Short mmCIF file of C-alpha atoms (C1' of nucleotides) in Angstrom, two decimals:
data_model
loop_
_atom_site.label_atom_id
_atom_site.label_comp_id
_atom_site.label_asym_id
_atom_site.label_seq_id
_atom_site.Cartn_x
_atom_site.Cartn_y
_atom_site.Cartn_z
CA UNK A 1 -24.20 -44.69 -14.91
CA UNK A 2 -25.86 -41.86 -16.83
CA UNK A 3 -26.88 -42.47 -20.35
CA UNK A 4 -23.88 -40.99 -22.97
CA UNK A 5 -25.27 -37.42 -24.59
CA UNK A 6 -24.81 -37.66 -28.15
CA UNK A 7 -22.24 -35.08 -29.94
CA UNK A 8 -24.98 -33.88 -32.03
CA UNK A 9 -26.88 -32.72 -28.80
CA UNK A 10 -24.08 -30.96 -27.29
CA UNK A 11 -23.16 -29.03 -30.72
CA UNK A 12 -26.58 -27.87 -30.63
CA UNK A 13 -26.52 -26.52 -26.42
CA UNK A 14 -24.74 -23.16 -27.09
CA UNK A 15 -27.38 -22.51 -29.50
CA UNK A 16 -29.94 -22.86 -27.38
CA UNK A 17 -27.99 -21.06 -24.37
CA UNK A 18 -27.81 -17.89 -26.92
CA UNK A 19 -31.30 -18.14 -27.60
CA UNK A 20 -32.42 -18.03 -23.85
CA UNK A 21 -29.85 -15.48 -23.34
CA UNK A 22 -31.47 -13.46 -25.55
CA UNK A 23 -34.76 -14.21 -25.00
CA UNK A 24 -33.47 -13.15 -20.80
CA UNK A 25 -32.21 -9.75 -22.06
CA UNK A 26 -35.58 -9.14 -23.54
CA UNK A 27 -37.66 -9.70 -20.79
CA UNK A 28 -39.47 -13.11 -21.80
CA UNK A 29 -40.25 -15.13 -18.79
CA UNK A 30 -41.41 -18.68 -20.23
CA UNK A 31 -41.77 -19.84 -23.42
CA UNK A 32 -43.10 -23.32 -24.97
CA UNK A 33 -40.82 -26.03 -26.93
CA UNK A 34 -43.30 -24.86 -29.90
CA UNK A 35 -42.68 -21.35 -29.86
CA UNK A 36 -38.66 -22.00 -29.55
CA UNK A 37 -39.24 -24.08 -32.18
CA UNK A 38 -40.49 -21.12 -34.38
CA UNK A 39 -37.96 -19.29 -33.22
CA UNK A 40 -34.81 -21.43 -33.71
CA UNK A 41 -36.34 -23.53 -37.16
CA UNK A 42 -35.75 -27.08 -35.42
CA UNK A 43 -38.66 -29.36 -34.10
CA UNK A 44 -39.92 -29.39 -30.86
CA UNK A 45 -39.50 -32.80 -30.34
CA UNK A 46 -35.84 -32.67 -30.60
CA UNK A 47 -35.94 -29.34 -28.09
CA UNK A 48 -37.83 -31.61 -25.64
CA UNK A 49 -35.76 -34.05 -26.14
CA UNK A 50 -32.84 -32.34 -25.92
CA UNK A 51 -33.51 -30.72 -22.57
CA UNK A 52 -34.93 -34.46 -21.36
CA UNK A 53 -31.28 -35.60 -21.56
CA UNK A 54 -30.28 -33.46 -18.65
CA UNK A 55 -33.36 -34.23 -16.46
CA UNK A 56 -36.92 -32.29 -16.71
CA UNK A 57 -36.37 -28.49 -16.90
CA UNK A 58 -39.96 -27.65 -17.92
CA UNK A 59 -43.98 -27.74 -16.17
CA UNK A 60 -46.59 -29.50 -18.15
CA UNK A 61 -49.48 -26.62 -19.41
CA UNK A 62 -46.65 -23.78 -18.66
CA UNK A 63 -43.29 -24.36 -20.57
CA UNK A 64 -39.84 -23.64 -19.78
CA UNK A 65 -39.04 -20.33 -17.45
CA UNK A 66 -36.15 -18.70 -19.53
CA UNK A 67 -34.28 -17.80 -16.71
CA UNK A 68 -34.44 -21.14 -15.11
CA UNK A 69 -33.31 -23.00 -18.41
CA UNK A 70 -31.12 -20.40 -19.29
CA UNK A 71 -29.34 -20.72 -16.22
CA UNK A 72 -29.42 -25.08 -15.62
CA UNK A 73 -28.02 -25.02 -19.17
CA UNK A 74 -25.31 -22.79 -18.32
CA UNK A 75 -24.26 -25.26 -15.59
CA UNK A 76 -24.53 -27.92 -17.96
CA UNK A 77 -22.19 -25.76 -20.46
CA UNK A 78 -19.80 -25.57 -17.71
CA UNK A 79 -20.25 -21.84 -17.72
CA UNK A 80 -20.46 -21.26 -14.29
CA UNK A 81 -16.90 -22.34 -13.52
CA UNK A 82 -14.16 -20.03 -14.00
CA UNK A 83 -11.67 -20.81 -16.72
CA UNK A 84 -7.65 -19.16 -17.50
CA UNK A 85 -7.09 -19.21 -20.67
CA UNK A 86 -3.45 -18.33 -22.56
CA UNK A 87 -3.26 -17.99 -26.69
CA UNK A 88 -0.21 -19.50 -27.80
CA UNK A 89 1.02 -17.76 -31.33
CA UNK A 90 0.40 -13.61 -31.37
CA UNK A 91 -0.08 -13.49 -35.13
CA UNK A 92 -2.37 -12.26 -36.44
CA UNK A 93 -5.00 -14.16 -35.32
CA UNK A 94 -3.47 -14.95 -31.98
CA UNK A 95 -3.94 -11.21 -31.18
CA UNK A 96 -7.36 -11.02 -33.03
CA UNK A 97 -8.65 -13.58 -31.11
CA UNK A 98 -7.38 -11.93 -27.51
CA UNK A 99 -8.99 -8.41 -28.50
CA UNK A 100 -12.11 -9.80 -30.05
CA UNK A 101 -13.62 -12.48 -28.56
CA UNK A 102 -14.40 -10.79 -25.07
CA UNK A 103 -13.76 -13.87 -23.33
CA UNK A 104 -14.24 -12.72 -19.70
CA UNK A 105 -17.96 -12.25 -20.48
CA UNK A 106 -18.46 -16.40 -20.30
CA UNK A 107 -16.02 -16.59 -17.58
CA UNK A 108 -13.06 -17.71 -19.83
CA UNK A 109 -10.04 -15.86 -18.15
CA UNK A 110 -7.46 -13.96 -20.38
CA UNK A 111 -4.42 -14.62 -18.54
CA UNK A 112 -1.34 -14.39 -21.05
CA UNK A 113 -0.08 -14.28 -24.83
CA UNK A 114 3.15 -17.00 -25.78
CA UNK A 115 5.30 -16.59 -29.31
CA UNK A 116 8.50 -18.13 -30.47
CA UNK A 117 8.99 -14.55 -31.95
CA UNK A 118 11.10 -12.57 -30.00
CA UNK A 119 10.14 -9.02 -31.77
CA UNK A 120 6.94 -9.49 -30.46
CA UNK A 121 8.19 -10.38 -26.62
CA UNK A 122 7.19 -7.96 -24.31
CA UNK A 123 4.59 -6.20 -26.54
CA UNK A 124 1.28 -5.98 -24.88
CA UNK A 125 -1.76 -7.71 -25.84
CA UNK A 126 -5.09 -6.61 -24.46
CA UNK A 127 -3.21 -5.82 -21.46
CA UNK A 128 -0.72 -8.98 -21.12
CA UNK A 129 2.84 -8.31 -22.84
CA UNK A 130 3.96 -11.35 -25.23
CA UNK A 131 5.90 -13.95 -23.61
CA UNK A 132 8.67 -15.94 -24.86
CA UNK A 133 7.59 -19.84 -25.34
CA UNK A 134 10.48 -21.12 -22.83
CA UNK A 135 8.00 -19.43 -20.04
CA UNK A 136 5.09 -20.93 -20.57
CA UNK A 137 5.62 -24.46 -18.61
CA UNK A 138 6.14 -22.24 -15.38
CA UNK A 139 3.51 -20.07 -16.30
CA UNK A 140 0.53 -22.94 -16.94
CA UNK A 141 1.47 -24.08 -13.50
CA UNK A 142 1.36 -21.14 -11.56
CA UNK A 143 -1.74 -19.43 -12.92
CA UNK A 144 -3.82 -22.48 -13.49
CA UNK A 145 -4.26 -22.36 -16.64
CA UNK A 146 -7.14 -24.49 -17.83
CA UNK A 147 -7.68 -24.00 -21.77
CA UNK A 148 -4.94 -23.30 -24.65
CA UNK A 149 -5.61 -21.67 -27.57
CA UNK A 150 -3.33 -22.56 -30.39
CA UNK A 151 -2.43 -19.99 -32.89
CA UNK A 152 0.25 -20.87 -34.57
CA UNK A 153 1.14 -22.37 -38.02
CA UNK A 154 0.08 -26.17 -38.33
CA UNK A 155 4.28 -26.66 -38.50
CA UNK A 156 4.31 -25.79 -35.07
CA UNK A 157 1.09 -26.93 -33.88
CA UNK A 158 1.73 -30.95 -32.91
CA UNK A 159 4.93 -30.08 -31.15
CA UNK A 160 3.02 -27.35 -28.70
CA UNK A 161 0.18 -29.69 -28.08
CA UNK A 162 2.17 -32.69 -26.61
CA UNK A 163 4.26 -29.70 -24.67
CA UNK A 164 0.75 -28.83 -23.30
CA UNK A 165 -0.44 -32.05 -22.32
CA UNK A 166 2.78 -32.66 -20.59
CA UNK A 167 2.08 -29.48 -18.61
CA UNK A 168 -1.51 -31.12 -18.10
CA UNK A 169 -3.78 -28.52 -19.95
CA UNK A 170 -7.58 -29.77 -19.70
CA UNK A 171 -8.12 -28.42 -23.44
CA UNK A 172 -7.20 -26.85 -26.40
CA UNK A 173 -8.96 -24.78 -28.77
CA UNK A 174 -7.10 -25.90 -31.83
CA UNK A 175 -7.09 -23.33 -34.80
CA UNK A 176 -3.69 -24.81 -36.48
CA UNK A 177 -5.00 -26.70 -39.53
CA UNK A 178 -4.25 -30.16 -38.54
CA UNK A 179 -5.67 -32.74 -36.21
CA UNK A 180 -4.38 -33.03 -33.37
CA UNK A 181 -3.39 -36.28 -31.75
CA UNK A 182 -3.30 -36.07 -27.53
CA UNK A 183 -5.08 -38.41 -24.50
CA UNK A 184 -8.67 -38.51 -24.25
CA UNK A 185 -7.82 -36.01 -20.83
CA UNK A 186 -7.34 -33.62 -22.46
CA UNK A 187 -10.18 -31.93 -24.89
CA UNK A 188 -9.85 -30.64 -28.20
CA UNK A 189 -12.17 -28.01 -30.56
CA UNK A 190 -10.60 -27.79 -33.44
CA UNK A 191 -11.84 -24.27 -35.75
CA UNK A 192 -10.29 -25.42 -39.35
CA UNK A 193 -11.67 -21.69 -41.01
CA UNK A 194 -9.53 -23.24 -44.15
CA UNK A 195 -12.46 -26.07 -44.23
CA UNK A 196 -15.04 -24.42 -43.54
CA UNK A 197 -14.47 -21.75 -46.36
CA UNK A 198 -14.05 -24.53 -48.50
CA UNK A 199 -17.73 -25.57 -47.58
CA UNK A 200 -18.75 -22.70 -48.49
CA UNK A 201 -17.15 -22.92 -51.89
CA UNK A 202 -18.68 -26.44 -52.34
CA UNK A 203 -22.40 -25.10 -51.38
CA UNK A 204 -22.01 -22.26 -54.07
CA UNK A 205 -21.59 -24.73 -56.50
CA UNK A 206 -23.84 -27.13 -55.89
CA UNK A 207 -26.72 -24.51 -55.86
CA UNK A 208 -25.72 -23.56 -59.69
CA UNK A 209 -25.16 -26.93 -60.63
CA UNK A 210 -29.01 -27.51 -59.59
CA UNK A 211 -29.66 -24.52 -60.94
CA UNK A 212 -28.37 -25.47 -64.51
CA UNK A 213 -29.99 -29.14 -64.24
CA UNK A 214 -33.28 -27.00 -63.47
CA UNK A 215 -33.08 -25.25 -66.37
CA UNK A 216 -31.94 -27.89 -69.04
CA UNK A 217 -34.99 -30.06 -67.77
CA UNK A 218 -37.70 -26.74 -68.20
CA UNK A 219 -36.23 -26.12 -72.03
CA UNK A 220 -36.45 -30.15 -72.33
CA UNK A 221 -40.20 -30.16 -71.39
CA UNK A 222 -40.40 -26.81 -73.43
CA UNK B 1 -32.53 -36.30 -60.72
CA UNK B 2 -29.25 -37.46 -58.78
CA UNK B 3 -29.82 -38.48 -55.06
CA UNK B 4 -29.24 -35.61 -52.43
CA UNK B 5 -26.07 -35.89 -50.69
CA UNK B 6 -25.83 -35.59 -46.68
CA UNK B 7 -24.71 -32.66 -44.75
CA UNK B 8 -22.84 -34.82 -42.91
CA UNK B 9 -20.81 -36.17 -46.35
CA UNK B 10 -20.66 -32.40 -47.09
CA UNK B 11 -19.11 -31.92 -43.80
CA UNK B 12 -16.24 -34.52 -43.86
CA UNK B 13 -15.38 -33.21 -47.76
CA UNK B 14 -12.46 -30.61 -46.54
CA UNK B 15 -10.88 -32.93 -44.63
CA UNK B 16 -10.71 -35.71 -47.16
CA UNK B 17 -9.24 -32.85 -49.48
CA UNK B 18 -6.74 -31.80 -46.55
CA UNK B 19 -5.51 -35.30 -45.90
CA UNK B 20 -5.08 -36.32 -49.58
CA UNK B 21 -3.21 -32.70 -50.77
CA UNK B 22 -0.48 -33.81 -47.53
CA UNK B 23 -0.52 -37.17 -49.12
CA UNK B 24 0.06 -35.84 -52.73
CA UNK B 25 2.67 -33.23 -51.34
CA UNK B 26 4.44 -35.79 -49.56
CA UNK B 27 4.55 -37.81 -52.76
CA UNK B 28 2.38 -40.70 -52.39
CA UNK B 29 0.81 -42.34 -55.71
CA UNK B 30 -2.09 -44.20 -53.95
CA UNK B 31 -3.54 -45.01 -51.52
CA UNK B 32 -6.68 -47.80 -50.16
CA UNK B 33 -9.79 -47.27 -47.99
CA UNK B 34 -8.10 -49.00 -45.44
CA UNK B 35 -4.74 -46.96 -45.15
CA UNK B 36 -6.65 -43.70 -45.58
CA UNK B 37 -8.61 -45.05 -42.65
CA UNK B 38 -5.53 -45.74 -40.38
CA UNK B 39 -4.88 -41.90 -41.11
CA UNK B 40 -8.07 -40.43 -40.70
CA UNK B 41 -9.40 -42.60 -37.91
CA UNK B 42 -12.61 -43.05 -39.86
CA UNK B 43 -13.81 -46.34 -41.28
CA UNK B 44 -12.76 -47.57 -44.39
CA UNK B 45 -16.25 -48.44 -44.88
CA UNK B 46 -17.45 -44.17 -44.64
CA UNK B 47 -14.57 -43.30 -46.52
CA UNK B 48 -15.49 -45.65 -49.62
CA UNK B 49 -19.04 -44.96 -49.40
CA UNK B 50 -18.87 -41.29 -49.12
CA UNK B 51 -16.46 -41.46 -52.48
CA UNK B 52 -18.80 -42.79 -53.79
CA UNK B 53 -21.89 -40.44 -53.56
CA UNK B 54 -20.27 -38.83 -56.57
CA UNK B 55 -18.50 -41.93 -58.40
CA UNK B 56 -16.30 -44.33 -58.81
CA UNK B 57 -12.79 -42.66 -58.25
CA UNK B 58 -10.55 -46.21 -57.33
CA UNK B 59 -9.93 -49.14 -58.77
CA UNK B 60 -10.52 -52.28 -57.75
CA UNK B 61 -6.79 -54.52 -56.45
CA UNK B 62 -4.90 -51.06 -56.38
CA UNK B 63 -7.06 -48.51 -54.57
CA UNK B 64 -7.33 -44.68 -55.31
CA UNK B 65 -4.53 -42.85 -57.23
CA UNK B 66 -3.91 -39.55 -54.94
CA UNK B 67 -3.38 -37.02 -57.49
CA UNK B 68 -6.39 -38.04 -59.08
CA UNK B 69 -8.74 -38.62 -56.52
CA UNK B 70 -7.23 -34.82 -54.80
CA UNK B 71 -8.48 -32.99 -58.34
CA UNK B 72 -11.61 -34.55 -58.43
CA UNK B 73 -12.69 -34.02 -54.74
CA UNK B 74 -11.21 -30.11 -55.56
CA UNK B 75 -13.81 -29.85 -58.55
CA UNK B 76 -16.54 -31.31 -56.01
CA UNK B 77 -15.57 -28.76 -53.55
CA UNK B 78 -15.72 -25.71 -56.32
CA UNK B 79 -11.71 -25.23 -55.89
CA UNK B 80 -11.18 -25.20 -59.48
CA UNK B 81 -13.42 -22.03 -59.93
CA UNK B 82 -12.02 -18.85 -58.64
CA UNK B 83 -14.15 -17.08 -56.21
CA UNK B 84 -14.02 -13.31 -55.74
CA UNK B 85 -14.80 -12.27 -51.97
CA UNK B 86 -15.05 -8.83 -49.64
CA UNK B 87 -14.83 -8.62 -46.18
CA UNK B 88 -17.55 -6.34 -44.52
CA UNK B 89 -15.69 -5.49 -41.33
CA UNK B 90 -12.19 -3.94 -40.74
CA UNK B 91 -11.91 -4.88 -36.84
CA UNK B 92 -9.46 -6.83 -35.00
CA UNK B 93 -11.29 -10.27 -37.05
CA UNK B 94 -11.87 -8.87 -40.22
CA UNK B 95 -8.42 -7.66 -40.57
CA UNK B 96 -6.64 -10.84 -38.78
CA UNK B 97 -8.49 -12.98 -41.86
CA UNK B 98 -7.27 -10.74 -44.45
CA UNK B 99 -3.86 -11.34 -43.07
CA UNK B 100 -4.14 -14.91 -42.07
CA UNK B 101 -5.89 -17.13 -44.51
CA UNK B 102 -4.37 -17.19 -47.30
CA UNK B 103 -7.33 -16.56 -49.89
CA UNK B 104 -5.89 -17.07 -53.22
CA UNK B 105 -4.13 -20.22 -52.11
CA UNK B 106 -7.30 -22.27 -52.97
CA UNK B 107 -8.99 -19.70 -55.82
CA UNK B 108 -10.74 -16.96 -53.68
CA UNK B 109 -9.56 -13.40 -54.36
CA UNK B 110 -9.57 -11.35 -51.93
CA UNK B 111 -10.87 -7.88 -53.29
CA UNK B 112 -12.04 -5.58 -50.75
CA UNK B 113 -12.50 -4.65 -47.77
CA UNK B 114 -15.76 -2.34 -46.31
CA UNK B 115 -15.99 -0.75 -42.56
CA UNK B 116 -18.43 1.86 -41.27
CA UNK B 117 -16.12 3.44 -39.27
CA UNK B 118 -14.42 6.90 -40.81
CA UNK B 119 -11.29 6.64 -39.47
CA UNK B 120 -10.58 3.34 -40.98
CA UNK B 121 -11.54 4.45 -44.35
CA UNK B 122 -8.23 4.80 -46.95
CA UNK B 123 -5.99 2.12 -44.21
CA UNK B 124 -4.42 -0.16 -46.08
CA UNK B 125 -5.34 -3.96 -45.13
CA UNK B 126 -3.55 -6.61 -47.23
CA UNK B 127 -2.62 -4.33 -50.31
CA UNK B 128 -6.72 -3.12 -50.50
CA UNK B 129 -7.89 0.53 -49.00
CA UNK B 130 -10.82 0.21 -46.61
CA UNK B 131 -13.79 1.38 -48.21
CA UNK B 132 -17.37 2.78 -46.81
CA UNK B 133 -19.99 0.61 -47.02
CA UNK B 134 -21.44 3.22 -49.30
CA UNK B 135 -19.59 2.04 -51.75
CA UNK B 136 -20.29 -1.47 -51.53
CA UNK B 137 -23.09 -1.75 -53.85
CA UNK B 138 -21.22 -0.62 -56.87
CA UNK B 139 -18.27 -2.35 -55.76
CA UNK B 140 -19.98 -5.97 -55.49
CA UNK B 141 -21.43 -5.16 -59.07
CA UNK B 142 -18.19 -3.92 -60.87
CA UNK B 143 -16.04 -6.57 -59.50
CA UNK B 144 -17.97 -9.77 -59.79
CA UNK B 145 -18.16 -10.59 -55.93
CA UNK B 146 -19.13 -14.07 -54.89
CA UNK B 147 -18.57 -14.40 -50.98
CA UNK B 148 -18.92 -11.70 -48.30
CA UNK B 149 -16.88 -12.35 -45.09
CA UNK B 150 -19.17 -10.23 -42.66
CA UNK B 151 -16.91 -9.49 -39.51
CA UNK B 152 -18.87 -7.18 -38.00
CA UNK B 153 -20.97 -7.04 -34.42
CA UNK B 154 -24.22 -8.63 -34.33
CA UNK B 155 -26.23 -5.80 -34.01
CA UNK B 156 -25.40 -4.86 -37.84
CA UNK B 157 -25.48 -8.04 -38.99
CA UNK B 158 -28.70 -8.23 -40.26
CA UNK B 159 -29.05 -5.38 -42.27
CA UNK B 160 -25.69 -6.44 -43.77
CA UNK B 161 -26.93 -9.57 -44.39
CA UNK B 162 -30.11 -7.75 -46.93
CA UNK B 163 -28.01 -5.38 -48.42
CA UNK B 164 -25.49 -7.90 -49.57
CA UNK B 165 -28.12 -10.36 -50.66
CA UNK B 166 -30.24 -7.64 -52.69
CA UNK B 167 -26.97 -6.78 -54.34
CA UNK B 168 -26.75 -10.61 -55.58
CA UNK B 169 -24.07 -11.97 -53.70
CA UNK B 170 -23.82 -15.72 -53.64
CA UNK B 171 -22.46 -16.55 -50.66
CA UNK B 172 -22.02 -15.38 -46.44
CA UNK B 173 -18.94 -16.47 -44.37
CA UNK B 174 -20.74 -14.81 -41.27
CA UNK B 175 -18.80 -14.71 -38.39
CA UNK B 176 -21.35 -12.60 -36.45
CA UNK B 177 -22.99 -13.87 -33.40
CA UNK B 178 -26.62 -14.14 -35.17
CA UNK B 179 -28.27 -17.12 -37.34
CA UNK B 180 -28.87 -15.04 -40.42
CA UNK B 181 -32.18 -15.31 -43.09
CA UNK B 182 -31.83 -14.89 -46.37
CA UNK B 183 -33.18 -16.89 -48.84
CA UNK B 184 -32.21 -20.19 -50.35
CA UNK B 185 -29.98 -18.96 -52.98
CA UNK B 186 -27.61 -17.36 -50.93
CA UNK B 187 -25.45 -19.99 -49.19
CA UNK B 188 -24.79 -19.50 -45.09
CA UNK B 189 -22.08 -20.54 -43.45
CA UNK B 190 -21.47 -19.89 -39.73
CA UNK B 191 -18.88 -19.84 -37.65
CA UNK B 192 -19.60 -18.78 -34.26
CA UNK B 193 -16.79 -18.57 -32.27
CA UNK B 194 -18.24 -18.58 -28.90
CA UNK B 195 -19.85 -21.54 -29.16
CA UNK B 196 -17.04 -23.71 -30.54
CA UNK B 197 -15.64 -22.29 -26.87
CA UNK B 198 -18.37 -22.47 -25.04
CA UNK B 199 -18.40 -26.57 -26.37
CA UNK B 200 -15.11 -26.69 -25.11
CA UNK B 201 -16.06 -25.22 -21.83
CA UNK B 202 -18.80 -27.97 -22.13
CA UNK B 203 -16.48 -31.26 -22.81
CA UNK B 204 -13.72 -30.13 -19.77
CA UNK B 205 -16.81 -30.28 -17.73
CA UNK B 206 -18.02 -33.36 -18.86
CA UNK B 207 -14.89 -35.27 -18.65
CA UNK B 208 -14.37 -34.14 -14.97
CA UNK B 209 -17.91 -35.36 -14.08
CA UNK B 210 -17.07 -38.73 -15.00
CA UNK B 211 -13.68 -38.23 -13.09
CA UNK B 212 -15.48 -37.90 -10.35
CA UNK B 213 -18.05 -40.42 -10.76
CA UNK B 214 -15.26 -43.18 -11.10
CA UNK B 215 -13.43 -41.96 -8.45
CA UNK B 216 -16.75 -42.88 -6.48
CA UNK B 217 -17.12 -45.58 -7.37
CA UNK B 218 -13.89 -47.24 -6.73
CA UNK B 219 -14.46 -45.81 -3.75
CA UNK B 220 -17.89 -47.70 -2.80
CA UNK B 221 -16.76 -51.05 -4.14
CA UNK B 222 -12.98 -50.46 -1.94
"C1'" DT C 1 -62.19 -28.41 -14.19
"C1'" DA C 2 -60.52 -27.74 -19.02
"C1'" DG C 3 -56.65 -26.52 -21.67
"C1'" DA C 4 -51.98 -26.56 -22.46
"C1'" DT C 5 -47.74 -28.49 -22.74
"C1'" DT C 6 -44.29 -31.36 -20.92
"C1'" DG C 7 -41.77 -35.86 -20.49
"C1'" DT C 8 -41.35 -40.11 -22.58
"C1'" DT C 9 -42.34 -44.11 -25.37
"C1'" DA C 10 -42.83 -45.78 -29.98
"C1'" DA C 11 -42.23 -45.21 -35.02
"C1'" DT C 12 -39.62 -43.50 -38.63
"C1'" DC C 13 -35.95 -42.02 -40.91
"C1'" DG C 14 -31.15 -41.62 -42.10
"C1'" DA C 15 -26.37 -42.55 -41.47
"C1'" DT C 16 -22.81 -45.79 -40.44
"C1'" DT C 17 -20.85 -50.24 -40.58
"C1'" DA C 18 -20.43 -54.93 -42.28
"C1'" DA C 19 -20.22 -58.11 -45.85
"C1'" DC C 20 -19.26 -59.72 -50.23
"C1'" DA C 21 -19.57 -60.13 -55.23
"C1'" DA C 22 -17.33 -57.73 -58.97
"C1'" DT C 23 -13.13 -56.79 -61.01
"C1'" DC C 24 -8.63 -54.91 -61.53
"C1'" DT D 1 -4.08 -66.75 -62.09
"C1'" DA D 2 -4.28 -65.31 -57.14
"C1'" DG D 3 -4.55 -61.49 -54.19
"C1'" DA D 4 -6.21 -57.14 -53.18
"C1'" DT D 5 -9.47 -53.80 -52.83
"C1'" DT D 6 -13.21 -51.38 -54.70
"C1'" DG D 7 -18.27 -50.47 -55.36
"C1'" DT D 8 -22.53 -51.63 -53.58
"C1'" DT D 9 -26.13 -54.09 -51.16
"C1'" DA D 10 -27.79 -55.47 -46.73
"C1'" DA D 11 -27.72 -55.10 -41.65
"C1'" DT D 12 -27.18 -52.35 -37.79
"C1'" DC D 13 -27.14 -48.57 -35.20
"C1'" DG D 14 -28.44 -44.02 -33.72
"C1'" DA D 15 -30.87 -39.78 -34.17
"C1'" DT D 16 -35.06 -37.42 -35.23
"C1'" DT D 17 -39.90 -37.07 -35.32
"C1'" DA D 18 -44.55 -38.35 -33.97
"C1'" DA D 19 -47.82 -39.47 -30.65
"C1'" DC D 20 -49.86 -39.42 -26.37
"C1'" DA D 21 -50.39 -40.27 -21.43
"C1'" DA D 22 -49.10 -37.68 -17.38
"C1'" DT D 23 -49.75 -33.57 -15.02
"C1'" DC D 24 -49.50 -28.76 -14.10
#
DNA sequence: TAGATTGTTAATCGATTAACAATC
DNA sequence: TAGATTGTTAATCGATTAACAATC
């Protein structure tokens, strides 16, 4: 059995997938763990290490060939499976999400928009009109549907994930604010934007609280 | 000096604050490391010793009093400040967060809104006029700005980025797809959307591998 | 071949968990 | 007082970094 890949790893693969994607688009054709390292501000240890946990991508004296890693990671990512995708809730961020996020680029399939509301049924949403909720059961199973993204208020939220893992959705991309509670077959990402603002708020402060504790101890020495 | 606390404390902060404002809402007095850990499924172990990075908030034979232990974690978070924020990008995102996040719920005031683009100039997004981003400077001066909310593609990131931190801004919600530098007084957080997905893209994977595998080996040993 | 750089083992560092004395 | 539960120290576990032999 292979060795379990730590979370903190695979949080840090897209990064490096972007990275080499860029690095592709600009024409670089290998490139060291050091010089990624510059690049990205982590070790290159950890990048070697990193890569190591998926088997040996790179030549001793050459490096990595961007286009090799870039593309082995993309496997790894899952990227190079086809995925159909529906957004449950067409608020606001429900339609956002569907006209913003360009989804087909990464092979994530935009395939339909759900709401309870029925002003919104039937308007059309980057090319898919709004369907009512009581459609989606038949819908999941005829298209194939793969990934769920939930954007509706958290009231809602706990209700439409146990409907979705009863209609055997491999994951959800969870944006209500609560934590979701489903079988370890089906995968959750939760995106609590309420948190991380609030990490924000918590890293302004703490900057001028150091910043005042800098300043009594100067006019102490003083 | 007091002793640094962990990015990974940091991290788990918002949540705490989440679980205990439902708790307080719902109208319970207090509450123990143990029951919170039930809850949370965290340890009741983490939960005590991350309380206490910044004191003792319980009491020993009773546990911690919610109300209490909800205002203090709010101060440590910054909640009880207000913060004043813009949001450089009117697009699909930009205008989707206006609408959906409820700013002044937790003390940021939502001020402005700034977009390059002409013909969005004088729409009215949440009860503010979009402005051009010429005006941004004196705006961010005039009006006290703390946070900018950049919404905008990657390409204009950057620049963004300088602008807003030569004009003194404390803080970058940055939703664009680029790892921004600015310097150490100006707080960063990410959120980059794609790769939350692309994790999730990642974990369905994953969990079919090991499917798979099983199925294998059952299998062999039949 | 000599130089460069990986893959990998070992050392270090930090975070989580366990245990328990302090104390309400 | 006895029971409960914190605050905190110690033990464990895991992740990161350093070092270097293998090898291109």
């Amino acid at each position: 059995m292979d060795k379990e890949i730590s979370q903190a790893v695979i949080a840090r693969l897209p990064r490096y997938f972007r990275y080499l994607g860029e690095l592709k688009d600009s024409g670089v054709e290998r490139i060291s763990s050091q010089e990624l390292s510059r690049l990205m501000h982590v070790t290159a240890s950890q990048i070697r290490q990193d890569f190591n946990n998926f088997g040996g991508f790179g030549q001793q004296g050459y490096g990595y060939n961007v286009e090799y890693l870039y593309t082995e990671i993309g496997k790894i990512l899952g990227l190079d499976k086809k995925h159909h995708l529906i957004i449950i809730g067409a608020g606001n961020l429900g339609q956002a999400l569907a006209n913003y996020m360009n989804f087909e680029r990464r092979g994530f399939i935009f395939t339909g928009v759900f709401d309870i509301n029925e002003k919104l049924h039937g308007k059309m949403i980057r090319g898919m009109k709004v369907r009512p909720m009581e459609e989606m059961q038949e819908f999941v199973r005829e298209n194939n549907i793969d990934i769920a993204v939930l954007t509706i208020p958290k009231e809602g939220a706990a209700a439409a994930a146990e409907k979705l893992v009863g209609m055997g959705i491999k994951a959800i991309w969870n944006f209500a604010h609560v934590d979701l509670d489903v079988p370890d077959s089906v995968q959750v990402e939760n995106v609590h934007l309420s948190d991380s603002l609030i990490k924000l708020s918590y890293m302004i402060n703490q900057y001028e609280n150091e910043l005042e504790e800098k300043e009594k101890n100067a006019s102490g020495e003083a």
